[in-house]
Amino acid sequence: MRFRFCGDLDCPDWVLAEISVLAKISSVKLKLICAQVLRELLGEAIDYEKILKLTSDAKLESGDVKATIAVLDFIFSSAAKHNVDGESLSSELQQLGLPKEHATGLCRSYEEKQSSLQESLRACSLRLSQLDSVSWRVDYTLSSSELRDVGEPLVHLLLRVRGGTAAAVPVAVSADKFRVLLAELKQAQALMQTLL
């Protein structure tokens, strides 16, 4: 069977297995755990101690608690990614075996944060690092006692990035290659503007 929150694909087997673990937790406590998972997806810190306290009466092992967080993370991020409304998500989770009161509480939490979750996922989608600043200079040798043939101008770029491993990326290219690079970057920007 295909599910919208899975991108109109079959639900992964591990998610099916974890639905039964979610059913062991009371619906009120599941809603509180959902709030913690949503906080993490929105970039805030998750309180693992609070989650352990909430799951203690269900007698879950630490592996089951981690799997609970992972399955809720998957459900919320996939549903937001595929723009699934709360009612459809609730219906699909019930088809997978989650009790109605659990699905209703989970979907209420999801609906409250759906738009901010989509914005957060959009902001970090397909992004390994982010350009922070660019500095440049052009070197042009007018004459040299060392060289017979004086070359063309050389463009030096210093790209500072946030995230990833490199803090600064130096690039040196000829004027012709720089013109090609600039033209292709303008084409890429124009293409991306049409997608927004």
Coordinates of C-alpha atoms in Angstrom, one line a residue:
M1 CA 0.0 0.0 0.0
R2 CA 1.3 3.5 -0.8
F3 CA 1.3 6.4 1.7
R4 CA 1.4 10.1 0.9
F5 CA 3.7 10.8 3.9
C6 CA 6.2 8.3 2.4
G7 CA 6.1 10.1 -1.0
D8 CA 3.5 7.8 -2.4
L9 CA 5.7 4.8 -1.7
D10 CA 5.3 1.8 0.6
C11 CA 6.0 2.5 4.2
P12 CA 9.5 1.4 5.3
D13 CA 9.5 -1.9 7.3
W14 CA 11.3 -0.3 10.2
V15 CA 8.6 2.3 10.5
L16 CA 5.9 -0.4 10.6
A17 CA 7.9 -2.2 13.3
E18 CA 8.1 1.0 15.4
I19 CA 4.4 1.8 15.2
S20 CA 3.7 -0.9 17.7
V21 CA 6.3 0.7 20.1
L22 CA 4.5 4.0 19.7
A23 CA 1.2 2.3 20.7
K24 CA 2.7 1.2 24.0
I25 CA 3.2 4.9 25.1
S26 CA 0.1 6.8 26.4
S27 CA -1.3 9.3 23.9
V28 CA -0.7 12.2 26.3
K29 CA 3.0 11.3 26.7
L30 CA 3.4 10.6 23.0
K31 CA 2.2 14.2 22.3
L32 CA 4.9 15.5 24.7
I33 CA 7.5 13.4 23.0
C34 CA 6.3 14.7 19.7
A35 CA 6.9 18.3 20.9
Q36 CA 10.5 17.4 21.8
V37 CA 11.1 15.8 18.4
L38 CA 9.6 18.8 16.6
R39 CA 11.9 21.1 18.6
E40 CA 14.9 19.2 17.4
L41 CA 13.7 19.3 13.8
L42 CA 13.3 23.1 14.2
G43 CA 16.9 23.4 15.3
E44 CA 16.5 23.6 19.1
A45 CA 18.0 21.2 21.6
I46 CA 16.1 18.0 22.5
D47 CA 15.7 17.0 26.1
Y48 CA 16.6 13.3 26.2
E49 CA 16.2 13.1 29.9
K50 CA 12.6 14.3 29.6
I51 CA 11.9 11.7 26.9
L52 CA 13.4 8.9 29.1
K53 CA 11.1 10.0 32.0
L54 CA 8.1 10.0 29.6
T55 CA 8.8 6.5 28.3
S56 CA 9.8 5.0 31.7
D57 CA 6.3 3.7 32.5
A58 CA 6.1 1.9 29.1
K59 CA 9.2 -0.1 30.1
L60 CA 11.0 0.7 26.9
E61 CA 14.6 -0.2 26.4
S62 CA 17.1 2.6 25.4
G63 CA 17.1 1.2 21.8
D64 CA 13.3 1.5 21.7
V65 CA 13.4 5.0 22.9
K66 CA 16.0 6.0 20.2
A67 CA 13.8 4.2 17.6
T68 CA 10.8 6.1 18.9
I69 CA 12.6 9.4 18.3
A70 CA 13.8 8.2 14.9
V71 CA 10.3 7.1 13.7
L72 CA 8.7 10.4 14.9
D73 CA 11.5 12.3 13.2
F74 CA 10.9 10.3 10.0
I75 CA 7.1 10.8 10.1
F76 CA 7.2 14.5 10.7
S77 CA 10.0 15.3 8.2
S78 CA 8.5 13.1 5.5
A79 CA 5.0 14.5 6.0
A80 CA 6.3 18.1 5.8
K81 CA 8.5 17.3 2.8
H82 CA 5.5 15.8 0.9
N83 CA 3.1 18.6 2.1
V84 CA 0.7 16.1 3.8
D85 CA -2.1 17.7 5.8
G86 CA -2.8 16.5 9.4
E87 CA -6.0 14.7 8.6
S88 CA -4.5 12.6 5.8
L89 CA -1.5 11.8 8.0
S90 CA -3.7 10.7 10.9
S91 CA -5.7 8.5 8.5
E92 CA -2.5 6.9 7.1
L93 CA -1.0 6.3 10.6
Q94 CA -4.2 4.6 11.7
Q95 CA -4.0 2.4 8.6
L96 CA -0.5 1.4 9.8
G97 CA -1.9 0.4 13.2
L98 CA -1.4 3.4 15.4
P99 CA -4.5 3.9 17.7
K100 CA -6.8 6.8 16.8
E101 CA -6.1 8.9 19.9
H102 CA -2.3 8.5 19.4
A103 CA -2.6 9.5 15.7
T104 CA -4.9 12.5 16.6
G105 CA -2.4 13.8 19.2
L106 CA 0.6 13.3 16.9
C107 CA -1.1 15.1 14.0
R108 CA -2.3 18.0 16.2
S109 CA 1.4 18.5 17.2
Y110 CA 2.4 18.3 13.5
E111 CA -0.3 20.7 12.3
E112 CA 0.8 23.3 14.8
K113 CA 4.4 23.3 13.5
Q114 CA 3.9 22.3 9.9
S115 CA 4.6 25.6 8.2
S116 CA 7.7 26.4 10.4
L117 CA 8.9 22.8 9.9
Q118 CA 8.6 23.1 6.1
E119 CA 10.5 26.4 6.3
S120 CA 13.2 24.9 8.4
L121 CA 13.6 21.8 6.1
R122 CA 13.6 24.1 3.0
A123 CA 16.4 26.2 4.6
C124 CA 18.7 23.3 5.1
S125 CA 17.7 21.2 2.0
L126 CA 20.5 20.3 -0.4
R127 CA 23.0 22.5 1.5
L128 CA 26.3 21.3 2.7
S129 CA 27.7 24.7 3.4
Q130 CA 26.6 28.3 2.9
L131 CA 28.6 31.1 1.3
D132 CA 29.4 33.7 3.9
S133 CA 31.5 36.3 1.9
V134 CA 33.6 36.7 -1.2
S135 CA 36.7 38.8 -1.6
W136 CA 38.6 39.3 -4.8
R137 CA 41.5 41.0 -6.4
V138 CA 43.0 41.1 -9.9
D139 CA 46.7 40.7 -10.5
Y140 CA 48.1 42.1 -13.8
T141 CA 51.8 42.0 -14.5
L142 CA 52.8 44.8 -16.7
S143 CA 56.4 43.7 -17.2
S144 CA 58.9 41.4 -15.6
S145 CA 62.6 40.8 -15.8
E146 CA 61.9 37.1 -15.0
L147 CA 59.4 36.4 -17.7
R148 CA 59.7 36.9 -21.5
D149 CA 56.0 36.6 -22.1
V150 CA 53.8 38.6 -19.7
G151 CA 50.5 36.8 -19.2
E152 CA 46.9 38.1 -19.0
P153 CA 45.2 39.2 -15.8
L154 CA 44.7 36.7 -13.0
V155 CA 41.6 36.9 -10.8
H156 CA 41.9 35.7 -7.2
L157 CA 38.8 34.9 -5.3
L158 CA 38.6 34.0 -1.6
L159 CA 35.3 32.3 -0.8
R160 CA 34.4 32.1 2.9
V161 CA 31.9 29.4 3.8
R162 CA 29.9 28.5 6.8
G163 CA 29.4 24.8 7.6
G164 CA 31.2 21.9 6.1
T165 CA 34.9 21.5 6.7
A166 CA 36.7 24.4 4.9
A167 CA 36.5 27.9 6.3
A168 CA 38.0 29.7 3.3
V169 CA 38.4 28.5 -0.3
P170 CA 41.0 30.3 -2.5
V171 CA 40.5 30.3 -6.2
A172 CA 42.7 31.7 -8.9
V173 CA 41.5 31.8 -12.5
S174 CA 42.4 33.6 -15.8
A175 CA 40.2 36.4 -16.9
D176 CA 38.7 34.3 -19.7
K177 CA 37.8 31.5 -17.2
F178 CA 36.4 34.1 -14.8
R179 CA 34.1 35.5 -17.5
V180 CA 32.8 31.9 -18.2
L181 CA 32.4 31.3 -14.5
L182 CA 30.5 34.5 -14.0
A183 CA 28.2 33.8 -17.0
E184 CA 27.4 30.3 -15.8
L185 CA 26.7 31.5 -12.2
K186 CA 24.3 34.1 -13.6
Q187 CA 22.5 31.4 -15.7
A188 CA 22.3 29.2 -12.6
Q189 CA 20.9 32.1 -10.5
A190 CA 18.3 32.9 -13.2
L191 CA 17.2 29.2 -13.3
M192 CA 16.9 29.1 -9.5
Q193 CA 14.8 32.3 -9.5
T194 CA 12.3 30.6 -11.9
L195 CA 11.9 27.8 -9.4
L196 CA 11.1 30.0 -6.4

